[in-house]
């Protein structure tokens, strides 16, 4: 796949209309090279059509093995200068946790702010190294050190192992700041999908002295239970053109909470993550953050996909932040669906959203 035109990235980054839904303000970013609505970005359509055709030809039920076999990313290098890559390991309750580090080569001698990335994959799949390109891009654009955590996956390591691993990394960077050449007064976390869920869980469960000042949530899962009807979920809330209805509706099943879709998918993910503790923890704040006390959360950026079943719960979470008095910005990218960050450098929305996050972090850190 070809790298997207940076002119399209800039157009998305520099544009946006603030829409008031009656409940909240959402910044909506249009597809950069068409005026059509109700459709996928042409690049997204090409990618998702191919995947959907394969899924229809080889139907598979949800399974850990299936998720791990099919979870891949196709990101491209978008950096303009040399980035130094390294890694180290720490202990987390007897588990070895590998941490990848990225920094601009010309800044490696400096003490720098910190961004920690947590990958998605339904808590059971994917790898940190799949997301090195957006991490390297953040390191270049923010002039910080980015740490990418290879946390323990379920079901081999059930809840709360992944959260413990991330908290252990936060504590390591906070307690040994000099060794890692980091400014532990400027720490931000970002993640996508299940990784965004783990970002919030780690902030809520953080016992270290780290003062986390930013949370970047890309198409986050904030309600794993999805059955309490705390927010309305309706297919009519999505603008879908008839000619793409079948494909787009296939992208809306994760997080669907109207009793009509594949709610069993969320239940299967939660069971794989929590095992026999499913009923005990389904409303736990560090599993479904919509049940958390949000009064001490940091500035939060939410980067949502128009065609994502999780979009509605992310909007609800943003409203909860508003009620708690927590500054946040909610952006909806038209024409893309869940996991658009997997195509960093290919989908202009992926690169533009990371640039937007960097801009938010600069303001929070006062850079």
Coordinates of C-alpha atoms in Angstrom, one line a residue:
X1 CA 0.0 0.0 0.0
X2 CA 1.2 3.5 -0.9
X3 CA 2.0 6.2 1.6
X4 CA -0.7 8.9 1.7
X5 CA -0.2 12.4 0.5
X6 CA 0.9 14.6 3.4
X7 CA -1.2 17.4 1.9
X8 CA -4.3 15.3 2.8
X9 CA -2.9 14.8 6.3
X10 CA -2.5 18.6 6.7
X11 CA -5.9 19.3 5.3
X12 CA -7.5 17.1 8.0
X13 CA -5.3 18.4 10.7
X14 CA -6.0 22.1 9.9
X15 CA -9.8 21.6 9.3
X16 CA -12.7 20.6 11.5
X17 CA -16.2 21.8 12.4
X18 CA -17.4 21.9 16.0
X19 CA -20.8 20.2 16.0
X20 CA -23.1 20.4 19.1
X21 CA -25.1 17.2 19.4
X22 CA -27.4 18.7 22.0
X23 CA -25.4 16.9 24.7
X24 CA -21.8 17.8 23.8
X25 CA -19.4 19.5 21.4
X26 CA -17.6 17.2 18.9
X27 CA -15.1 18.3 16.4
X28 CA -15.8 16.6 13.1
X29 CA -13.1 16.1 10.5
X30 CA -14.2 15.5 7.0
X31 CA -12.7 13.1 4.4
X32 CA -10.1 15.3 2.8
X33 CA -10.7 14.6 -0.9
X34 CA -14.4 14.2 -1.3
X35 CA -17.6 16.0 -0.3
X36 CA -19.6 12.8 0.0
X37 CA -21.1 11.8 3.3
X38 CA -22.2 8.4 4.5
X39 CA -19.3 6.7 2.8
X40 CA -15.9 5.4 3.7
X41 CA -12.7 7.2 2.8
X42 CA -11.6 5.6 -0.5
X43 CA -8.5 4.2 1.1
X44 CA -10.4 2.8 4.0
X45 CA -13.0 1.3 1.6
X46 CA -10.2 -0.5 -0.4
X47 CA -8.7 -2.0 2.8
X48 CA -12.0 -3.0 4.5
X49 CA -13.6 -4.4 1.4
X50 CA -10.7 -6.8 0.9
X51 CA -10.8 -7.9 4.6
X52 CA -14.6 -8.2 4.5
X53 CA -14.5 -10.4 1.4
X54 CA -12.0 -12.7 3.1
X55 CA -14.1 -12.9 6.2
X56 CA -17.2 -13.8 4.3
X57 CA -15.4 -16.5 2.3
X58 CA -13.8 -18.0 5.5
X59 CA -16.3 -17.5 8.3
X60 CA -14.7 -17.7 11.8
X61 CA -16.1 -17.5 15.3
X62 CA -14.3 -15.4 17.8
X63 CA -11.3 -17.2 19.3
X64 CA -8.0 -16.2 20.8
X65 CA -6.1 -18.1 18.1
X66 CA -8.2 -16.5 15.3
X67 CA -7.6 -13.0 16.7
X68 CA -3.9 -13.6 17.0
X69 CA -3.7 -14.9 13.5
X70 CA -5.6 -12.1 11.9
X71 CA -4.4 -9.1 13.9
X72 CA -1.8 -7.3 11.9
X73 CA -0.9 -3.7 11.1
X74 CA 0.5 -2.1 7.9
X75 CA 2.0 1.1 9.1
X76 CA 4.7 3.1 7.2
X77 CA 7.6 5.2 8.4
X78 CA 6.6 8.9 8.3
X79 CA 9.6 10.4 10.2
X80 CA 11.8 12.9 8.6
X81 CA 14.9 12.4 10.8
X82 CA 16.8 9.6 12.5
X83 CA 15.0 7.9 15.4
X84 CA 16.9 5.8 17.9
X85 CA 15.2 2.6 18.8
X86 CA 16.1 0.5 21.9
X87 CA 14.5 -1.7 24.5
X88 CA 14.8 -2.9 28.1
X89 CA 12.9 -5.3 30.4
X90 CA 11.4 -4.9 33.8
X91 CA 9.8 -7.3 36.3
X92 CA 6.1 -7.2 37.0
X93 CA 5.0 -9.7 39.6
X94 CA 7.4 -12.3 38.2
X95 CA 6.5 -11.5 34.6
X96 CA 9.2 -10.1 32.2
X97 CA 7.8 -7.0 30.5
X98 CA 9.6 -5.7 27.4
X99 CA 9.5 -2.0 26.8
X100 CA 10.5 -0.5 23.5
X101 CA 11.9 3.1 23.5
X102 CA 12.0 5.7 20.7
X103 CA 13.7 9.1 20.7
X104 CA 15.1 11.5 18.1
X105 CA 18.8 10.7 17.8
X106 CA 19.7 14.3 18.2
X107 CA 17.9 14.5 21.5
X108 CA 19.1 11.2 23.1
X109 CA 21.5 12.9 25.5
X110 CA 18.8 15.1 26.9
X111 CA 16.3 14.6 29.8
X112 CA 13.0 14.5 28.0
X113 CA 9.2 14.3 28.7
X114 CA 7.5 10.9 28.5
X115 CA 4.8 9.4 26.4
X116 CA 3.8 5.8 27.0
X117 CA 1.9 3.8 24.4
X118 CA -0.4 0.9 25.0
X119 CA -1.5 -1.2 22.0
X120 CA -4.9 -2.6 21.3
X121 CA -6.0 -6.1 20.3
X122 CA -8.9 -7.0 22.6
X123 CA -6.5 -7.7 25.5
X124 CA -5.6 -11.0 23.9
X125 CA -3.7 -10.2 20.6
X126 CA -1.3 -7.9 18.8
X127 CA 2.2 -6.8 19.6
X128 CA 3.9 -3.6 20.7
X129 CA 6.3 -3.7 17.8
X130 CA 3.3 -3.5 15.3
X131 CA 2.9 0.2 16.4
X132 CA 6.4 1.4 16.3
X133 CA 5.7 3.8 13.4
X134 CA 3.2 6.0 15.2
X135 CA 5.4 5.8 18.3
X136 CA 8.5 7.0 16.4
X137 CA 6.4 9.8 14.9
X138 CA 5.3 11.0 18.3
X139 CA 8.9 11.0 19.5
X140 CA 10.0 13.1 16.5
X141 CA 7.0 15.6 16.7
X142 CA 7.0 16.0 20.5
X143 CA 10.7 15.8 21.1
X144 CA 10.1 13.3 23.9
X145 CA 10.9 9.7 24.7
X146 CA 8.2 7.3 23.8
X147 CA 7.9 3.9 25.6
X148 CA 5.9 1.2 24.0
X149 CA 4.8 -1.6 26.4
X150 CA 4.7 -5.3 25.5
X151 CA 2.2 -6.1 28.3
X152 CA 1.1 -9.6 29.2
X153 CA -1.8 -10.8 27.1
X154 CA -4.9 -12.7 28.3
X155 CA -6.0 -15.4 28.7
X156 CA -2.6 -16.7 29.6
X157 CA -2.3 -13.7 32.0
X158 CA -5.8 -12.7 33.2
X159 CA -7.0 -9.4 34.5
X160 CA -5.4 -7.4 36.2
X161 CA -2.0 -8.6 34.8
X162 CA -1.9 -6.2 31.9
X163 CA -2.8 -3.2 34.1
X164 CA -0.1 -4.3 36.6
X165 CA 2.5 -4.5 33.9
X166 CA 1.7 -0.9 32.7
X167 CA 1.7 0.4 36.2
X168 CA 5.1 -1.2 36.8
X169 CA 6.5 0.6 33.7
X170 CA 5.1 3.9 35.0
X171 CA 6.7 3.3 38.4
X172 CA 10.0 2.3 36.8
X173 CA 10.2 5.5 34.7
X174 CA 9.1 7.6 37.7
X175 CA 11.5 6.0 40.2
X176 CA 14.5 5.7 37.9
X177 CA 14.0 8.9 35.9
X178 CA 17.7 9.7 35.7
X179 CA 18.7 6.3 34.4
X180 CA 16.0 6.6 31.6
X181 CA 16.8 10.3 31.0
X182 CA 13.2 11.3 31.5
X183 CA 11.4 14.2 33.0
X184 CA 8.9 12.5 35.3
X185 CA 6.9 15.6 35.8
X186 CA 5.7 15.4 32.2
X187 CA 4.1 12.0 31.6
X188 CA 1.4 11.2 29.1
X189 CA -0.2 7.9 28.1
X190 CA -1.9 7.0 24.8
X191 CA -3.4 3.8 23.4
X192 CA -5.9 2.5 20.9
X193 CA -9.1 0.4 21.5
X194 CA -8.3 -2.1 24.3
X195 CA -5.1 -0.2 24.8
X196 CA -7.0 3.0 25.5
X197 CA -9.0 1.0 28.1
X198 CA -5.7 0.0 29.7
X199 CA -4.5 3.6 29.6
X200 CA -7.5 4.6 31.7
X201 CA -7.1 1.6 34.0
X202 CA -3.4 2.3 34.6
X203 CA -4.2 5.9 35.5
X204 CA -7.0 4.9 37.9
X205 CA -4.8 2.2 39.5
X206 CA -1.5 4.1 39.5
X207 CA 0.2 3.9 42.9
X208 CA 3.5 5.5 42.0
X209 CA 4.4 9.2 42.4
X210 CA 4.0 9.8 38.7
X211 CA 1.7 12.7 37.8
X212 CA 0.1 11.7 34.6
X213 CA -1.0 14.8 32.8
X214 CA -2.5 13.5 29.5
X215 CA -4.5 10.6 28.2
X216 CA -4.8 10.0 24.4
X217 CA -7.6 7.6 23.6
X218 CA -7.9 6.3 20.0
X219 CA -11.4 4.7 19.4
X220 CA -11.5 3.6 23.0
X221 CA -13.3 0.8 24.6
X222 CA -14.6 2.3 27.9
X223 CA -17.6 -0.1 28.5
X224 CA -16.7 -3.8 28.2
X225 CA -20.1 -4.8 29.7
X226 CA -22.3 -2.9 27.3
X227 CA -25.5 -4.1 28.8
X228 CA -26.6 -1.4 31.3
X229 CA -28.3 1.0 28.8
X230 CA -26.5 4.0 30.3
X231 CA -26.4 5.5 26.9
X232 CA -28.5 5.1 23.7
X233 CA -27.1 3.0 20.9
X234 CA -28.9 2.9 17.6
X235 CA -27.8 2.2 14.0
X236 CA -29.7 5.4 13.1
X237 CA -27.0 7.4 14.8
X238 CA -24.7 6.5 12.0
X239 CA -24.9 8.2 8.6
X240 CA -24.5 5.3 6.1
X241 CA -25.1 5.5 2.3
X242 CA -27.1 2.6 0.9
X243 CA -24.3 1.5 -1.4
X244 CA -21.9 0.8 1.5
X245 CA -24.4 -0.3 4.1
X246 CA -23.4 -4.0 4.3
X247 CA -19.7 -3.2 4.6
X248 CA -20.1 -0.3 7.1
X249 CA -22.6 -2.3 9.2
X250 CA -20.0 -5.1 9.5
X251 CA -17.7 -2.5 11.1
X252 CA -20.3 -1.6 13.7
X253 CA -20.6 -4.9 15.6
X254 CA -17.9 -4.3 18.2
X255 CA -19.5 -2.4 21.0
X256 CA -23.0 -2.6 19.5
X257 CA -25.4 -2.1 22.5
X258 CA -28.9 -2.1 21.1
X259 CA -29.6 -5.7 21.8
X260 CA -29.7 -6.5 18.1
X261 CA -26.1 -6.9 17.2
X262 CA -23.3 -9.2 18.2
X263 CA -23.2 -8.3 21.9
X264 CA -21.8 -11.8 22.5
X265 CA -18.5 -10.5 21.0
X266 CA -18.0 -8.1 23.8
X267 CA -18.9 -10.8 26.3
X268 CA -16.4 -13.2 24.7
X269 CA -13.7 -10.5 24.9
X270 CA -14.5 -9.8 28.6
X271 CA -14.5 -13.5 29.4
X272 CA -11.1 -14.0 27.7
X273 CA -9.7 -11.1 29.6
X274 CA -11.2 -11.9 33.0
X275 CA -11.9 -15.6 33.0
X276 CA -14.1 -16.8 35.9
X277 CA -14.1 -13.3 37.4
X278 CA -16.4 -12.1 34.6
X279 CA -19.4 -11.4 36.8
X280 CA -17.3 -10.0 39.6
X281 CA -15.5 -7.4 37.6
X282 CA -17.7 -6.5 34.6
X283 CA -18.5 -3.1 36.2
X284 CA -15.1 -2.6 37.8
X285 CA -13.8 1.0 37.0
X286 CA -10.6 -0.4 35.7
X287 CA -12.4 -2.7 33.3
X288 CA -15.2 -0.4 32.2
X289 CA -14.1 3.2 33.0
X290 CA -17.6 4.6 32.6
X291 CA -18.2 3.4 36.1
X292 CA -15.1 5.2 37.5
X293 CA -14.8 8.3 39.6
X294 CA -13.3 10.6 36.9
X295 CA -12.7 13.6 39.1
X296 CA -8.9 13.2 39.1
X297 CA -8.4 12.2 35.4
X298 CA -5.9 14.2 33.3
X299 CA -6.7 16.2 30.1
X300 CA -8.1 13.7 27.7
X301 CA -8.0 13.6 23.9
X302 CA -10.5 11.2 22.2
X303 CA -9.9 10.3 18.6
X304 CA -13.0 8.5 17.3
X305 CA -13.8 6.8 14.0
X306 CA -17.2 7.6 12.4
X307 CA -17.8 4.0 11.6
X308 CA -17.0 2.3 14.9
X309 CA -19.5 0.5 17.1
X310 CA -17.5 1.8 20.1
X311 CA -18.0 5.4 19.0
X312 CA -21.2 5.9 21.0
X313 CA -19.7 4.7 24.3
X314 CA -16.7 7.0 23.7
X315 CA -19.0 9.9 23.3
X316 CA -20.7 9.0 26.5
X317 CA -17.4 8.9 28.3
X318 CA -16.6 12.3 27.0
X319 CA -19.8 13.6 28.5
X320 CA -18.9 12.0 31.8
X321 CA -15.6 13.9 31.7
X322 CA -17.5 17.1 31.0
X323 CA -19.7 16.5 34.1
X324 CA -16.6 15.8 36.2
X325 CA -15.0 19.1 35.1
X326 CA -12.2 17.3 33.2
X327 CA -10.9 19.2 30.1
X328 CA -11.2 17.0 27.1
X329 CA -11.5 17.3 23.3
X330 CA -13.5 14.8 21.3
X331 CA -12.7 14.4 17.6
X332 CA -14.6 12.3 15.1
X333 CA -12.9 11.3 11.9
X334 CA -15.3 10.8 9.1
X335 CA -14.9 8.0 6.6
X336 CA -12.9 5.6 8.8
X337 CA -13.7 2.7 11.1
X338 CA -12.3 1.0 14.2
X339 CA -8.5 0.4 14.2
X340 CA -7.6 3.1 11.7
X341 CA -4.3 3.6 13.5
X342 CA -3.3 0.2 12.1
X343 CA -2.8 1.9 8.8
X344 CA -0.6 4.8 9.9
X345 CA 1.0 6.5 6.9
X346 CA -1.6 5.0 4.6
X347 CA -4.8 6.5 6.0
X348 CA -4.4 10.3 6.3
X349 CA -6.7 10.3 9.3
X350 CA -4.2 8.1 11.2
X351 CA -1.3 10.5 10.8
X352 CA -3.5 13.6 11.3
X353 CA -4.9 12.2 14.6
X354 CA -1.4 11.6 15.9
X355 CA -0.4 15.2 15.0
X356 CA -3.5 16.4 16.7
X357 CA -2.6 14.5 19.9
X358 CA 0.9 16.0 19.8
X359 CA -0.6 19.5 19.6
X360 CA -2.8 18.8 22.6
X361 CA 0.2 17.4 24.6
X362 CA 2.3 20.4 23.8
X363 CA -0.4 22.7 25.3
X364 CA -0.8 20.5 28.4
X365 CA 3.0 20.4 29.0
X366 CA 3.4 24.1 28.1
X367 CA 5.9 23.4 25.4

